[in-house]
Coordinates of C-alpha atoms and ligand atoms in Angstrom, one line a residue:
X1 CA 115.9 94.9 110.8
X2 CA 115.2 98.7 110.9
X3 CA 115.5 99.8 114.7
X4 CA 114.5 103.4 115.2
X5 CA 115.4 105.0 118.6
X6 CA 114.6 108.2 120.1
X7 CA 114.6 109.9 116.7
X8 CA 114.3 113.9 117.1
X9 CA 113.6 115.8 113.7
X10 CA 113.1 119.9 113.7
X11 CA 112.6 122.2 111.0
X12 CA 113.8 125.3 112.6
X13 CA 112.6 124.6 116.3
X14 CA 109.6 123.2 115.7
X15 CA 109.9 119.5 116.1
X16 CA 108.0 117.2 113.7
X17 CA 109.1 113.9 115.2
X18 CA 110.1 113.9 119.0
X19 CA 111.3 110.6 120.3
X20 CA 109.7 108.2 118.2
X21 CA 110.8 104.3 118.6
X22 CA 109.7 101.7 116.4
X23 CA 111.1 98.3 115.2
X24 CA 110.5 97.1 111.8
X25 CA 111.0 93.2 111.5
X26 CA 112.5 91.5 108.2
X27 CA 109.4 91.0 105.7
X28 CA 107.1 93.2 107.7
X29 CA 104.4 94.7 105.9
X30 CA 103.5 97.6 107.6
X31 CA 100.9 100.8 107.2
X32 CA 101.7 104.3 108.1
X33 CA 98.8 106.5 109.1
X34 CA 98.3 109.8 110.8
X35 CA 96.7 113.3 110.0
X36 CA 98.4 115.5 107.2
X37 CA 101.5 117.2 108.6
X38 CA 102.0 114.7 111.2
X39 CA 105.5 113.6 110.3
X40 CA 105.0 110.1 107.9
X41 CA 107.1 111.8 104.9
X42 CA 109.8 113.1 107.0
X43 CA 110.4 109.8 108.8
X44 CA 110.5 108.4 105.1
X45 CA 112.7 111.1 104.4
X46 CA 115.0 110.4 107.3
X47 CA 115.2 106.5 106.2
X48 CA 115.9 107.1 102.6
X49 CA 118.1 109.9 103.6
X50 CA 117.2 112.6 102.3
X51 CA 117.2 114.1 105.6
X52 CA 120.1 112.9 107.7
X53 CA 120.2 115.6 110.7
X54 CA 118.5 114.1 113.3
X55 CA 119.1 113.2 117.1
X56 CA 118.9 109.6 118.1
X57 CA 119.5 106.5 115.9
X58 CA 118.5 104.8 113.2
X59 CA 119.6 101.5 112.6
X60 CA 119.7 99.0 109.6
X61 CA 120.5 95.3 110.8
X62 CA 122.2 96.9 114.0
X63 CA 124.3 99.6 112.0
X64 CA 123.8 103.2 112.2
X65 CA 122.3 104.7 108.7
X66 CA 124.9 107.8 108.9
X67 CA 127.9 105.7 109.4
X68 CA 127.3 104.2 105.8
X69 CA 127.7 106.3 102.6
X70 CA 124.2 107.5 101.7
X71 CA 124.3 105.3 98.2
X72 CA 125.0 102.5 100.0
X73 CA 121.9 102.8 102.3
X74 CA 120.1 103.6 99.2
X75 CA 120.7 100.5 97.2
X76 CA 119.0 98.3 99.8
X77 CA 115.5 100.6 99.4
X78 CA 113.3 101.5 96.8
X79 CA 111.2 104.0 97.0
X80 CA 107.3 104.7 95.6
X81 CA 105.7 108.0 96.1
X82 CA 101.9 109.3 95.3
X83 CA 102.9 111.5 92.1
X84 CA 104.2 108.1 90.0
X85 CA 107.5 110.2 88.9
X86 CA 107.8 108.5 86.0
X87 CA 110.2 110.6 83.1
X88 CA 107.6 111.4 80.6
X89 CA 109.7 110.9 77.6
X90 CA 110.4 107.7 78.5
X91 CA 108.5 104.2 78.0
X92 CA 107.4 101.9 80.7
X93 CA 110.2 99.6 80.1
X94 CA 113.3 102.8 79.9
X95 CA 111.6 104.2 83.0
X96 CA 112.1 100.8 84.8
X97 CA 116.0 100.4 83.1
X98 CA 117.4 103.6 84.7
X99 CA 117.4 102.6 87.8
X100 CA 119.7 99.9 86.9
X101 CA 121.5 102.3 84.8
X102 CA 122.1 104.9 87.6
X103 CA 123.5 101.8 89.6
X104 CA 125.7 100.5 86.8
X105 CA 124.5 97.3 86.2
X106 CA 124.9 95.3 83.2
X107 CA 122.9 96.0 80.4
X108 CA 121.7 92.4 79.6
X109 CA 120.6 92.1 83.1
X110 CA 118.8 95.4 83.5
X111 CA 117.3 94.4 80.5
X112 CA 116.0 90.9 81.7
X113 CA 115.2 92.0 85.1
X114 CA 113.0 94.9 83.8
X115 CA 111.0 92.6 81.6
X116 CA 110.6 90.4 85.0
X117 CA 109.0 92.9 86.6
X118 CA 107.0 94.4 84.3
X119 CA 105.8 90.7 84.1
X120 CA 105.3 90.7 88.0
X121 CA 103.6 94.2 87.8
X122 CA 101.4 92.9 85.1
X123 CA 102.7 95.3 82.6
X124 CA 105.0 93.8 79.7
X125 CA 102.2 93.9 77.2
X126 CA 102.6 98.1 77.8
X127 CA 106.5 97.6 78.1
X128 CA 106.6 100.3 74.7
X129 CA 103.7 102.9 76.8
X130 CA 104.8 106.6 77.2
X131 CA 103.8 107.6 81.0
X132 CA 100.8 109.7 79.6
X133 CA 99.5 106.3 77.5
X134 CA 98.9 104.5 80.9
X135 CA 96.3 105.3 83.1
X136 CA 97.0 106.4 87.1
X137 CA 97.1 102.5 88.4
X138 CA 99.4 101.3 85.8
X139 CA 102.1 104.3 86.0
X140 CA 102.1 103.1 89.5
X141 CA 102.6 99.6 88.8
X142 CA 105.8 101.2 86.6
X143 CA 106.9 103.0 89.8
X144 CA 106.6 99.6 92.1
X145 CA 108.3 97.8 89.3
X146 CA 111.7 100.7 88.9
X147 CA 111.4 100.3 92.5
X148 CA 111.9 96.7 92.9
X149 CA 114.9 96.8 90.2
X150 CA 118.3 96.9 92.6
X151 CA 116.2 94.2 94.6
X152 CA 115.8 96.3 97.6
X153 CA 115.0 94.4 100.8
X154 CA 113.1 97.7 102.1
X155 CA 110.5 98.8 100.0
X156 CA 109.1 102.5 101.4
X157 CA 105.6 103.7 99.8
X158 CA 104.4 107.4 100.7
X159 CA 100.3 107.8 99.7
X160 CA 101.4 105.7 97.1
X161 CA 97.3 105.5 96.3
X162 CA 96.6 109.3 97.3
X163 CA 95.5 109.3 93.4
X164 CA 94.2 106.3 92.6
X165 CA 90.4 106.0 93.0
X166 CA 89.3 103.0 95.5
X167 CA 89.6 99.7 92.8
X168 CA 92.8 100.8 91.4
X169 CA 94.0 101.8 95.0
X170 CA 93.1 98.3 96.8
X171 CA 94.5 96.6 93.4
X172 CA 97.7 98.5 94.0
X173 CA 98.0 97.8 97.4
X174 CA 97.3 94.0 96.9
X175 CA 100.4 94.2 94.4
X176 CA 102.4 95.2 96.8
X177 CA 101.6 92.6 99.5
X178 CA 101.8 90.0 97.2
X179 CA 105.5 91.4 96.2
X180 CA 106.0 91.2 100.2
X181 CA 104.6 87.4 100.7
X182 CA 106.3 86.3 97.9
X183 CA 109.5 88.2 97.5
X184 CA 110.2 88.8 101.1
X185 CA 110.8 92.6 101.0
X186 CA 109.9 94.7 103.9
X187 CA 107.6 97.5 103.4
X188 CA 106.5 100.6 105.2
X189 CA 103.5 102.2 103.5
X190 CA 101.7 105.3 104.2
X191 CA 98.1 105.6 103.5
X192 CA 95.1 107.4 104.5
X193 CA 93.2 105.1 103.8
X194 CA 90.9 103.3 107.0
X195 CA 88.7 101.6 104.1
X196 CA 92.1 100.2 102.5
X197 CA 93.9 99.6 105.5
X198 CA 90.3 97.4 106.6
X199 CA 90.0 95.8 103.5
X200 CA 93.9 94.3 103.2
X201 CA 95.1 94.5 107.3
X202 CA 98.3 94.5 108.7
X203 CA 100.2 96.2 111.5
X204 CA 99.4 99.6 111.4
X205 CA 101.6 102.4 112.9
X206 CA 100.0 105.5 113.6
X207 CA 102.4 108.7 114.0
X208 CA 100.9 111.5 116.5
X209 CA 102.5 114.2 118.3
X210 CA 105.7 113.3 117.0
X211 CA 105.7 109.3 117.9
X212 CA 104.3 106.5 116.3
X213 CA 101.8 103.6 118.2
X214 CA 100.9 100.3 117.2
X215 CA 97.1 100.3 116.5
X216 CA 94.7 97.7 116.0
X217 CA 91.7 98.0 113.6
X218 CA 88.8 96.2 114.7
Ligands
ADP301 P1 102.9 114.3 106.6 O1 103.7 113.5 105.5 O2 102.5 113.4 107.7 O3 101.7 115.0 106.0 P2 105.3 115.9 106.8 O4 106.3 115.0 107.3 O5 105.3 116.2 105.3 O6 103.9 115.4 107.2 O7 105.4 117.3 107.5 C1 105.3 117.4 108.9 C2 105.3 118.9 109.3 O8 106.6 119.4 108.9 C3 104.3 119.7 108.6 O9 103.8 120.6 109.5 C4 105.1 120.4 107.5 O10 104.5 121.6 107.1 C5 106.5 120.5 108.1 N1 107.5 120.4 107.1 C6 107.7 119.4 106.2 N2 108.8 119.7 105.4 C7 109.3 120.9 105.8 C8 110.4 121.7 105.4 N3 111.2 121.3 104.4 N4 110.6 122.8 106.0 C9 109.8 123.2 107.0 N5 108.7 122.5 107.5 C10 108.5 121.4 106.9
MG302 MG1 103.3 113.3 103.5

């Protein structure tokens, strides 16, 4: 489904990723390691496009990412990140509606489909929470939950436990491979964590000098 080849990314002349392959199948669930300032956030970056100068090719389902409008790539992904982002002056429930409302779907179904998830995320009872009334794990599980609201088939996760301590990270990261099992969505997900990635395994990718290889815990 995502088909990465030869990718080439510089910031000035210094490369950060320098001809990487990798193919992601449909309802992989996949880890991201490597050490900080290896290049895991700006090969997210290049999938989600925020960055979209690069040589070589990205593909989703065969088609080049840059030959699409960028909104239209975005609307198939959801994205997660370490730092929540959740709008403080909004409730758990608003902050998981406006990413419906920046798509322009229909009110009654933003409304239904938040609720869903907030149900899946284990959440609905704190539906009426301001971000700074829920603790670290359950802002995430708001994030994973406006994430999952366009029904994205590609789910991409950077550090999204970098601030959780270890019960609330393995709990978040259980979340999400349930939401892969069950709903089918493809995830890439970068973590630090050996302990985490030990505890709930899967293929791991590990990005050095610029590449990425398959590696196998044992
Ligand atoms: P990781 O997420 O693996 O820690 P990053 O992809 O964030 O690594 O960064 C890879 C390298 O690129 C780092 O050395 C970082 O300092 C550098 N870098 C990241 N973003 C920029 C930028 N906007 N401008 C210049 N250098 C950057
Ligand atoms: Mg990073």
């Amino acid at each position: 489904m995502i088909e990465i080849e030869n990718l080439v990314i510089g910031y000035g002349s210094r490369k950060v990723i320098d001809g990487l392959n990798l193919v992601l199948g449909e309802g992989e669930f996949v880890y991201l390691q490597g050490g900080s300032g290896s290049g895991k956030s700006t090969l997210l970056k290049a999938l989600y496009r925020e960055i979209d100068r690069y040589e070589g090719c990205i593909r989703i389902d065969g088609r080049p990412l840059n030959s699409l409008p960028k909104h239209v790539t975005r609307r198939q992904l959801g994205t997660i990140f370490q730092a929540y982002e959740l709008l403080a002056k909004k409730t758990a429930l608003e902050n998981v509606k406006l990413a419906g409302e920046v798509l322009g779907m229909a009110e009654a179904e933003i409304e239904a489909r938040a609720r869903e998830l907030l149900e899946t995320v284990g959440l609905l009872p704190a539906a009426d929470r301001y971000p700074a009334e829920l603790s670290g794990g359950e802002q995430q599980r708001t994030a994973i939950a406006r994430a999952l609201l366009n029904r994205p088939r590609i789910l991409l996760a950077d550090e999204p436990t970098g601030n959780l301590d270890s019960g609330n990270a393995a709990r978040i990261l259980r979340l999400l491979q349930e939401i892969n099992r069950k709903h089918g969505v493809t995830m890439l997900v970068v973590t630090h964590s050996d302990t985490l990635v030990r505890t709930l395994p899967a293929r791991t990718l590990v990005m050095e000098n610029g590449k990425v290889r398959d590696h196998v815990h044992c």
